[in-house]
Tab-separated table of C-alpha atoms in Angstrom:
chain	number	residue	atom	x	y	z
A	15	UNK	CA	87.938	103.623	105.299
A	16	UNK	CA	89.254	106.980	103.769
A	17	UNK	CA	88.129	110.203	104.952
A	18	UNK	CA	85.894	112.055	102.522
A	19	UNK	CA	87.881	114.978	101.169
A	20	UNK	CA	87.071	118.615	101.912
A	21	UNK	CA	86.575	121.703	99.510
A	22	UNK	CA	87.546	125.053	100.877
A	23	UNK	CA	85.469	127.742	98.951
A	24	UNK	CA	86.773	131.300	99.222
A	25	UNK	CA	84.725	134.043	97.831
A	26	UNK	CA	83.554	137.348	99.070
A	27	UNK	CA	80.095	136.988	97.375
A	28	UNK	CA	77.827	134.882	99.797
A	29	UNK	CA	75.381	133.762	96.893
A	30	UNK	CA	78.367	132.391	94.870
A	31	UNK	CA	79.670	130.828	97.984
A	32	UNK	CA	76.452	128.804	98.836
A	33	UNK	CA	76.008	128.013	95.122
A	34	UNK	CA	79.462	126.371	94.696
A	35	UNK	CA	79.050	124.840	98.216
A	36	UNK	CA	75.551	123.484	97.404
A	37	UNK	CA	76.709	121.973	93.853
A	38	UNK	CA	79.753	120.347	95.390
A	39	UNK	CA	77.885	118.644	98.248
A	40	UNK	CA	75.535	117.335	95.950
A	41	UNK	CA	78.562	115.564	94.385
A	42	UNK	CA	79.389	113.935	97.760
A	43	UNK	CA	82.097	116.410	98.927
A	44	UNK	CA	82.494	117.962	102.485
A	45	UNK	CA	82.425	121.704	101.911
A	46	UNK	CA	83.328	124.537	104.066
A	47	UNK	CA	83.058	128.522	103.117
A	48	UNK	CA	85.360	131.523	103.667
A	49	UNK	CA	84.043	135.128	103.061
A	50	UNK	CA	87.526	136.232	102.657
A	51	UNK	CA	91.299	135.087	102.129
A	52	UNK	CA	92.453	135.961	105.261
A	53	UNK	CA	89.848	133.880	106.873
A	54	UNK	CA	90.762	131.015	104.695
A	55	UNK	CA	94.296	131.429	105.621
A	56	UNK	CA	93.327	130.742	109.298
A	57	UNK	CA	91.247	127.519	108.401
A	58	UNK	CA	93.472	125.687	105.762
A	59	UNK	CA	96.759	124.766	106.637
A	60	UNK	CA	99.492	122.093	106.128
A	61	UNK	CA	98.084	118.691	105.235
A	62	UNK	CA	94.514	120.026	104.838
A	63	UNK	CA	92.493	116.904	103.973
A	64	UNK	CA	91.198	118.463	100.481
A	65	UNK	CA	91.537	121.147	97.957
A	66	UNK	CA	90.671	124.987	97.625
A	67	UNK	CA	88.365	126.787	95.182
A	68	UNK	CA	88.936	130.627	95.259
A	69	UNK	CA	87.594	133.686	93.499
A	70	UNK	CA	90.403	135.773	92.067
A	71	UNK	CA	88.760	139.227	92.542
A	72	UNK	CA	88.183	139.890	96.383
A	73	UNK	CA	88.498	142.963	98.260
A	74	UNK	CA	91.477	143.054	100.894
A	75	UNK	CA	93.767	140.123	99.736
A	76	UNK	CA	92.815	139.168	96.314
A	77	UNK	CA	93.079	135.527	94.819
A	78	UNK	CA	96.543	135.917	93.530
A	79	UNK	CA	98.050	137.027	96.829
A	80	UNK	CA	96.214	134.224	98.538
A	81	UNK	CA	97.504	131.848	96.229
A	82	UNK	CA	101.032	132.672	96.901
A	83	UNK	CA	100.255	132.745	100.700
A	84	UNK	CA	98.534	129.173	100.650
A	85	UNK	CA	101.282	127.888	98.271
A	86	UNK	CA	103.836	128.875	101.103
A	87	UNK	CA	101.731	126.975	103.688
A	88	UNK	CA	101.600	123.615	101.659
A	89	UNK	CA	103.071	123.996	98.147
A	90	UNK	CA	101.195	120.725	96.990
A	91	UNK	CA	97.613	122.084	97.805
A	92	UNK	CA	95.499	122.003	94.710
A	93	UNK	CA	93.850	125.502	94.481
A	94	UNK	CA	91.150	126.025	91.620
A	95	UNK	CA	90.797	129.551	90.689
A	96	UNK	CA	87.736	131.411	89.435
A	97	UNK	CA	87.968	134.317	87.444
A	98	UNK	CA	85.644	136.849	85.696
A	99	UNK	CA	85.349	137.375	81.839
A	100	UNK	CA	88.316	138.816	80.462
A	101	UNK	CA	90.723	138.115	83.244
A	102	UNK	CA	92.076	134.882	81.629
A	103	UNK	CA	95.547	136.358	81.318
A	104	UNK	CA	95.457	136.651	85.107
A	105	UNK	CA	94.348	133.046	85.390
A	106	UNK	CA	97.260	131.966	83.320
A	107	UNK	CA	99.523	133.944	85.641
A	108	UNK	CA	97.722	131.986	88.593
A	109	UNK	CA	98.610	128.673	86.797
A	110	UNK	CA	102.213	129.693	86.289
A	111	UNK	CA	102.297	130.483	90.231
A	112	UNK	CA	101.102	127.048	90.927
A	113	UNK	CA	97.007	126.880	90.587
A	114	UNK	CA	95.804	123.575	89.892
A	115	UNK	CA	93.361	125.090	87.148
A	116	UNK	CA	90.867	127.605	86.395
A	117	UNK	CA	87.110	128.247	85.920
A	118	UNK	CA	85.839	131.248	83.887
A	119	UNK	CA	82.618	132.877	84.879
A	120	UNK	CA	79.910	131.898	84.080
A	121	UNK	CA	81.230	128.279	84.555
A	122	UNK	CA	79.518	125.063	83.921
A	123	UNK	CA	78.745	123.274	87.278
A	124	UNK	CA	79.740	119.962	85.827
A	125	UNK	CA	83.096	121.284	84.828
A	126	UNK	CA	83.459	122.369	88.494
A	127	UNK	CA	82.841	118.723	89.661
A	128	UNK	CA	85.241	117.302	87.091
A	129	UNK	CA	88.073	119.696	88.140
A	130	UNK	CA	87.249	119.122	91.940
A	131	UNK	CA	87.492	115.182	91.218
A	132	UNK	CA	90.874	115.423	89.501
A	133	UNK	CA	92.144	117.880	92.154
A	134	UNK	CA	91.025	115.722	95.172
A	135	UNK	CA	92.361	112.432	93.703
A	136	UNK	CA	95.719	114.355	93.214
A	137	UNK	CA	95.579	115.644	96.966
A	138	UNK	CA	94.642	112.108	98.356
A	139	UNK	CA	97.811	110.852	96.550
A	140	UNK	CA	99.707	113.402	97.896
A	141	UNK	CA	98.682	112.976	101.401
A	142	UNK	CA	98.861	109.068	101.235
A	143	UNK	CA	102.506	109.337	100.298
A	144	UNK	CA	103.237	111.943	103.064
A	145	UNK	CA	101.980	109.714	105.634
A	146	UNK	CA	103.886	106.717	104.241
A	147	UNK	CA	106.957	108.789	104.358
A	148	UNK	CA	106.082	109.771	107.839
A	149	UNK	CA	105.477	105.994	108.736
A	150	UNK	CA	108.752	105.053	107.008
A	151	UNK	CA	110.824	107.621	108.856
A	152	UNK	CA	109.424	106.938	112.368
A	153	UNK	CA	111.392	104.430	114.043
A	154	UNK	CA	108.714	103.803	116.851
A	155	UNK	CA	105.859	103.488	114.330
A	156	UNK	CA	107.761	101.016	112.200
A	157	UNK	CA	108.750	98.925	115.383
A	158	UNK	CA	104.959	98.888	116.089
A	159	UNK	CA	104.263	97.269	112.706
A	160	UNK	CA	106.635	94.395	113.688
A	161	UNK	CA	103.468	92.966	115.668
A	162	UNK	CA	104.176	89.993	118.273
A	163	UNK	CA	105.575	89.159	121.603
A	164	UNK	CA	107.134	85.720	120.901
A	165	UNK	CA	110.628	85.084	121.959
A	166	UNK	CA	111.878	85.185	118.178
A	167	UNK	CA	110.003	88.433	117.520
A	168	UNK	CA	111.501	90.072	120.773
A	169	UNK	CA	114.768	89.138	119.679
A	170	UNK	CA	114.384	90.478	116.105
A	171	UNK	CA	113.398	93.715	117.511
A	172	UNK	CA	116.211	93.866	119.856
A	173	UNK	CA	118.464	93.007	116.712
A	174	UNK	CA	116.937	95.849	114.850
A	175	UNK	CA	117.700	98.367	117.643
A	176	UNK	CA	121.198	97.223	117.958
A	177	UNK	CA	122.160	96.969	114.390
A	178	UNK	CA	120.364	99.936	113.562
A	179	UNK	CA	122.919	102.072	115.457
A	180	UNK	CA	125.887	100.348	113.866
A	181	UNK	CA	127.475	101.588	110.746
A	182	UNK	CA	128.521	98.222	108.861
A	183	UNK	CA	126.600	96.802	106.073
A	184	UNK	CA	123.630	94.308	106.910
A	185	UNK	CA	122.454	91.161	105.158
A	186	UNK	CA	118.798	90.206	105.948
A	187	UNK	CA	117.787	86.679	105.107
A	188	UNK	CA	114.502	84.909	105.864
A	189	UNK	CA	111.617	82.986	103.827
A	190	UNK	CA	109.419	84.949	101.484
A	191	UNK	CA	106.510	86.942	103.084
A	192	UNK	CA	108.387	87.079	106.284
A	193	UNK	CA	108.755	91.039	106.456
A	194	UNK	CA	112.293	91.573	105.269
A	195	UNK	CA	111.799	94.727	103.438
A	196	UNK	CA	109.830	96.249	106.554
A	197	UNK	CA	112.996	95.137	108.703
A	198	UNK	CA	115.043	97.022	106.345
A	199	UNK	CA	112.978	100.288	106.621
A	200	UNK	CA	113.023	99.845	110.526
A	201	UNK	CA	116.802	99.479	110.571
A	202	UNK	CA	117.131	102.861	108.828
A	203	UNK	CA	114.604	104.574	110.815
A	204	UNK	CA	115.904	103.585	114.348
A	205	UNK	CA	119.594	104.529	113.262
A	206	UNK	CA	121.768	107.691	112.951
A	207	UNK	CA	120.884	107.777	109.357
A	208	UNK	CA	117.198	108.121	109.485
A	209	UNK	CA	117.009	111.514	108.384
A	210	UNK	CA	119.028	110.881	105.348
A	211	UNK	CA	117.963	109.221	102.105
A	212	UNK	CA	116.565	105.617	101.770
A	213	UNK	CA	116.866	104.139	98.587
A	214	UNK	CA	115.459	100.651	97.515
A	215	UNK	CA	116.164	98.766	94.574
A	216	UNK	CA	115.063	95.471	93.460
A	217	UNK	CA	118.034	93.726	91.751
A	218	UNK	CA	115.526	91.237	90.097
A	219	UNK	CA	113.593	93.915	88.450
A	220	UNK	CA	116.041	94.860	85.973
A	221	UNK	CA	118.292	93.427	83.016
A	222	UNK	CA	121.831	93.325	83.990
A	223	UNK	CA	122.831	96.365	81.911
A	224	UNK	CA	119.965	98.651	83.130
A	225	UNK	CA	120.649	97.496	86.716
A	226	UNK	CA	124.201	98.506	86.379
A	227	UNK	CA	123.379	101.944	85.021
A	228	UNK	CA	120.549	102.287	87.838
A	229	UNK	CA	123.180	101.507	90.635
A	230	UNK	CA	126.289	103.036	89.282
A	231	UNK	CA	125.603	105.372	86.434
A	232	UNK	CA	126.468	107.123	84.151
A	233	UNK	CA	123.266	108.919	84.231
A	234	UNK	CA	121.612	110.446	81.179
A	235	UNK	CA	119.777	113.738	81.016
A	236	UNK	CA	116.246	112.044	81.803
A	237	UNK	CA	117.675	109.250	83.961
A	238	UNK	CA	117.571	109.028	87.824
A	239	UNK	CA	120.657	109.691	89.748
A	240	UNK	CA	122.612	106.371	90.129
A	241	UNK	CA	121.390	104.855	93.462
A	242	UNK	CA	124.902	104.568	94.996
A	243	UNK	CA	125.020	108.470	94.527
A	244	UNK	CA	121.415	109.032	95.615
A	245	UNK	CA	121.863	107.207	98.926
A	246	UNK	CA	125.121	109.088	99.835
A	247	UNK	CA	125.254	109.174	103.712
A	248	UNK	CA	121.907	107.454	103.874
A	249	UNK	CA	120.871	103.748	103.309
A	250	UNK	CA	120.832	101.867	99.897
A	251	UNK	CA	118.654	98.686	100.197
A	252	UNK	CA	119.358	95.850	97.438
A	253	UNK	CA	116.225	93.572	97.353
A	254	UNK	CA	116.765	90.136	95.679
A	255	UNK	CA	120.714	90.808	96.019
A	256	UNK	CA	121.027	87.095	94.656
A	257	UNK	CA	119.858	88.212	91.360
A	258	UNK	CA	123.221	90.310	90.835
A	259	UNK	CA	125.219	88.965	87.818
A	260	UNK	CA	128.907	88.411	88.548
A	261	UNK	CA	129.860	91.589	86.646
A	262	UNK	CA	127.521	93.612	88.781
A	263	UNK	CA	128.854	92.020	92.043
A	264	UNK	CA	132.472	92.956	91.035
A	265	UNK	CA	131.156	96.775	90.335
A	266	UNK	CA	129.395	96.625	93.745
A	267	UNK	CA	132.492	95.113	95.754
A	268	UNK	CA	134.669	97.952	94.115
A	269	UNK	CA	132.173	100.713	95.048
A	270	UNK	CA	132.124	99.182	98.566
A	271	UNK	CA	135.801	99.186	98.878
A	272	UNK	CA	136.063	102.959	97.497
A	273	UNK	CA	133.865	104.035	100.301
A	274	UNK	CA	136.250	103.295	102.992
A	275	UNK	CA	135.320	102.748	106.592
A	276	UNK	CA	132.878	104.041	107.958
A	277	UNK	CA	130.884	103.458	104.975
A	278	UNK	CA	129.432	106.699	103.194
A	279	UNK	CA	126.589	104.842	102.137
A	280	UNK	CA	125.262	101.797	104.235
A	281	UNK	CA	124.034	98.917	102.201
A	282	UNK	CA	121.249	96.438	103.379
A	283	UNK	CA	121.049	93.611	101.286
A	284	UNK	CA	118.002	91.453	101.182
A	285	UNK	CA	118.291	87.814	100.084
A	286	UNK	CA	115.315	86.022	98.684
A	287	UNK	CA	116.692	82.465	97.782
A	288	UNK	CA	113.764	80.073	97.214
A	289	UNK	CA	115.720	77.232	95.844
A	290	UNK	CA	116.447	74.565	98.570
A	291	UNK	CA	120.108	73.736	99.019
A	292	UNK	CA	121.019	77.248	97.988
A	293	UNK	CA	122.193	79.964	100.175
A	294	UNK	CA	123.077	83.614	99.790
A	295	UNK	CA	126.724	82.678	100.630
A	296	UNK	CA	126.775	80.046	97.698
A	297	UNK	CA	125.535	82.433	95.035
A	298	UNK	CA	127.587	85.560	95.755
A	299	UNK	CA	131.284	85.906	95.527
A	300	UNK	CA	133.007	85.259	98.763
A	301	UNK	CA	134.575	88.940	99.230
A	302	UNK	CA	131.325	90.544	98.457
A	303	UNK	CA	129.323	88.196	100.562
A	304	UNK	CA	131.462	88.949	103.450
A	305	UNK	CA	131.420	92.537	103.262
A	306	UNK	CA	127.628	92.543	102.947
A	307	UNK	CA	127.355	89.994	105.898
A	308	UNK	CA	129.190	91.997	108.436
A	309	UNK	CA	125.906	92.052	110.325
A	310	UNK	CA	123.141	89.576	109.652
A	311	UNK	CA	119.572	89.396	110.658
A	312	UNK	CA	117.327	86.459	110.048
A	313	UNK	CA	113.578	87.087	110.018
A	314	UNK	CA	111.661	84.194	111.506
A	315	UNK	CA	109.123	82.224	109.738
A	316	UNK	CA	105.505	82.758	110.884
A	317	UNK	CA	105.048	79.197	111.983
A	318	UNK	CA	107.746	79.517	114.792
A	319	UNK	CA	105.923	82.607	116.290
A	320	UNK	CA	103.170	80.519	118.316
A	321	UNK	CA	100.477	82.895	119.524
A	322	UNK	CA	101.658	85.830	117.476
A	323	UNK	CA	99.807	84.227	114.569
A	324	UNK	CA	96.468	84.844	116.374
A	325	UNK	CA	97.453	88.301	117.352
A	326	UNK	CA	98.329	89.141	113.698
A	327	UNK	CA	95.160	87.447	112.467
A	328	UNK	CA	93.231	89.469	114.908
A	329	UNK	CA	94.605	92.775	114.156
A	330	UNK	CA	94.507	92.106	110.340
A	331	UNK	CA	91.007	91.199	110.501
A	332	UNK	CA	89.826	94.281	112.506
A	333	UNK	CA	91.734	96.373	109.753
A	334	UNK	CA	89.890	94.727	106.927
A	335	UNK	CA	86.604	94.798	108.879
A	336	UNK	CA	86.889	98.449	109.260
A	337	UNK	CA	87.708	98.791	105.603
A	338	UNK	CA	84.969	96.903	104.303
A	339	UNK	CA	82.401	98.147	106.610
A	340	UNK	CA	81.496	94.893	108.587
A	341	UNK	CA	82.270	92.736	111.475
A	342	UNK	CA	85.445	90.940	111.882
A	343	UNK	CA	84.964	87.099	112.156
A	344	UNK	CA	84.952	85.551	115.654
A	345	UNK	CA	87.634	82.723	116.002
A	346	UNK	CA	86.611	79.341	117.803
A	347	UNK	CA	89.023	77.591	119.859
A	348	UNK	CA	89.010	74.894	117.040
A	349	UNK	CA	89.811	77.522	114.040
A	350	UNK	CA	92.452	79.167	116.648
A	351	UNK	CA	94.196	75.712	116.700
A	352	UNK	CA	94.047	75.395	113.110
A	353	UNK	CA	95.591	78.763	112.644
A	354	UNK	CA	98.316	77.838	115.099
A	355	UNK	CA	99.081	74.568	113.290
A	356	UNK	CA	98.976	75.618	109.789
A	357	UNK	CA	102.483	75.631	108.010
A	358	UNK	CA	102.332	78.979	106.548
A	359	UNK	CA	104.754	78.842	103.751
A	360	UNK	CA	103.829	82.074	102.554
A	361	UNK	CA	104.238	83.477	106.163
A	362	UNK	CA	102.991	87.013	107.003
A	363	UNK	CA	101.983	87.732	103.380
A	364	UNK	CA	99.828	84.416	103.379
A	365	UNK	CA	98.137	85.351	106.627
A	366	UNK	CA	97.356	88.905	105.241
A	367	UNK	CA	95.501	87.215	102.564
A	368	UNK	CA	93.741	84.612	104.575
A	369	UNK	CA	92.637	87.415	107.037
A	370	UNK	CA	91.203	89.426	104.212
A	371	UNK	CA	89.077	86.579	102.748
A	372	UNK	CA	87.880	85.476	106.378
A	373	UNK	CA	86.357	88.915	106.541
A	374	UNK	CA	84.833	88.804	103.209
A	375	UNK	CA	83.275	85.524	103.916
A	376	UNK	CA	82.117	86.602	107.177
A	377	UNK	CA	80.357	89.635	105.557
A	378	UNK	CA	78.600	86.972	103.048
A	379	UNK	CA	77.812	84.826	105.970
A	380	UNK	CA	79.518	81.734	104.448
A	381	UNK	CA	82.655	79.895	104.696
A	382	UNK	CA	85.097	78.668	107.301
A	383	UNK	CA	88.733	79.647	108.255
A	384	UNK	CA	89.454	76.032	107.943
A	385	UNK	CA	88.405	76.171	104.270
A	386	UNK	CA	90.900	79.000	103.615
A	387	UNK	CA	93.812	76.952	105.027
A	388	UNK	CA	93.194	73.957	102.694
A	389	UNK	CA	96.206	73.358	100.268
A	390	UNK	CA	95.560	73.385	96.466
A	391	UNK	CA	96.201	69.485	96.472
A	392	UNK	CA	94.190	68.759	99.380
A	393	UNK	CA	90.579	70.206	99.577
A	394	UNK	CA	89.390	67.742	102.321
A	395	UNK	CA	91.548	68.621	105.084
A	396	UNK	CA	93.031	71.720	106.239
A	397	UNK	CA	96.884	72.147	105.967
A	398	UNK	CA	98.520	71.307	109.293
A	399	UNK	CA	102.072	70.864	110.560
A	400	UNK	CA	103.102	67.335	111.465
A	401	UNK	CA	104.890	69.000	114.552
A	402	UNK	CA	102.630	68.092	117.381
A	403	UNK	CA	102.024	70.660	120.041
A	404	UNK	CA	100.839	70.140	123.677
A	405	UNK	CA	97.077	70.912	124.157
A	406	UNK	CA	98.021	73.433	126.861
A	407	UNK	CA	99.781	75.576	124.345
A	408	UNK	CA	96.815	75.751	122.139
A	409	UNK	CA	94.381	76.367	125.188
A	410	UNK	CA	96.516	79.122	126.424
A	411	UNK	CA	96.970	80.860	123.035
A	412	UNK	CA	93.085	80.861	122.562
A	413	UNK	CA	92.440	82.359	125.920
A	414	UNK	CA	94.893	85.068	125.615
A	415	UNK	CA	93.537	85.902	122.096
A	416	UNK	CA	89.961	85.906	123.818
A	417	UNK	CA	90.779	88.317	126.438
A	418	UNK	CA	92.733	90.551	124.209
A	419	UNK	CA	89.922	90.754	121.747
A	420	UNK	CA	87.247	91.338	124.363
A	421	UNK	CA	89.369	93.986	126.223
A	422	UNK	CA	89.815	95.780	122.867
A	423	UNK	CA	86.225	95.634	121.891
A	424	UNK	CA	85.282	97.000	125.443
A	425	UNK	CA	88.139	99.648	125.299
A	426	UNK	CA	89.670	98.334	128.654
A	427	UNK	CA	86.424	98.395	130.674
A	428	UNK	CA	87.125	95.538	133.475
A	429	UNK	CA	83.593	95.177	134.396
A	430	UNK	CA	82.363	94.612	130.760
A	431	UNK	CA	84.967	92.126	130.105
A	432	UNK	CA	84.237	90.182	133.427
A	433	UNK	CA	80.501	90.084	132.434
A	434	UNK	CA	80.987	88.921	128.933
A	435	UNK	CA	83.666	86.309	129.827
A	436	UNK	CA	81.961	85.322	133.096
A	437	UNK	CA	85.245	85.742	135.000
A	438	UNK	CA	85.681	87.052	138.577
A	439	UNK	CA	88.036	90.315	138.753
A	440	UNK	CA	90.991	88.306	140.464
A	441	UNK	CA	90.831	85.451	137.860
A	442	UNK	CA	90.868	88.071	135.052
A	443	UNK	CA	93.860	90.087	136.640
A	444	UNK	CA	95.864	86.825	137.042
A	445	UNK	CA	95.290	86.002	133.258
A	446	UNK	CA	96.046	89.290	132.163
A	447	UNK	CA	99.078	89.274	134.370
A	448	UNK	CA	100.088	85.807	132.930
A	449	UNK	CA	99.625	86.770	129.168
A	450	UNK	CA	101.246	90.290	129.515
A	451	UNK	CA	97.894	92.240	128.729
A	452	UNK	CA	98.117	95.573	130.213
A	453	UNK	CA	94.655	97.600	130.519
A	454	UNK	CA	96.145	100.957	129.531
A	455	UNK	CA	96.795	99.475	126.350
A	456	UNK	CA	93.152	99.252	125.533
A	457	UNK	CA	91.947	102.727	127.123
A	458	UNK	CA	90.546	105.161	124.605
């Protein structure tokens, strides 16, 4: 769940600090007070999880000097300035420098709460965007998001690491919901262009002329930089590349040819064809297809990933349980088998939805996982594949999930896991070795 936003209150008058702090605390904010700007600068840094409320008239470093200093530390930090009567011109100057807003004494406490709410919402958005950008630029973090140890997932990770270091254009194929866009982000993040721009365009989201303008220009005064120019020296991802018209295919091919070798802008094309019998090769002109498909990655469907399904379901369930403030559902052996047998036409995206609904059902104390796997046409039986699997596979997958969940819950305590699962130490060690589970992964 999201951390409560803080409000740093800076004022040399103790009564004013306490008054503002008490009022904002009653409104649900976590407040901290500082008697001087110098003191506040020591306590408020980059990525401060909140906002600042500061008086303008203070001895030593005044509010205006403080505003300039704190904006140098974090230019996006919202600062609400408090000014005395007659100092409105100074407050206007503070706004010009970058203050979020100002309040004139004596101020209405409700107005203070209103401004604090607006400022904290803006701050939360800024911090979330920063965190997202960090994740999308951190190759290690992105690779960890590709959860699973099945042979097909290990191969996918190896392909990403190998092709990420290459300079050629890449074509990513796979069924809907398999995580092709995440793979594109990972390709960029683990390669030499990681520090350069990453630009993503959905070709299906634009009309033909609008897409041509967005990709190639010319750009008007209020238009964004054309994507081919914006992604120069970086990576341009074209989602739904199959939606390109013949005209735009020709323009894209010309742009690629003009770049020369190695490519100035690396293009990662994502193909999302849903029609049976059609392929990316069949809908793109041959010369463009072979330029884009210099390197290829196929993202595996969820049904081919074996016990990764249980690992993903568990991790997603724990995340949603934390978000909703309840317990994650316990999966029985029968339910584990049903999860492994389900055809998962929507792949990871569908599993994500099932895990969230399972947590909500568990919070209410109603429903089963089997009910969530039923097809719309058949509400009496869970949807399962026709491909038979040996009982041994189901037993081993369930056993691994059970040990993994118990180790996670007890933070790697072997004694507690032995007691809960009624296993001797030697047997537990053997099974952990068999399933590739390391105690060190659960500590902390």
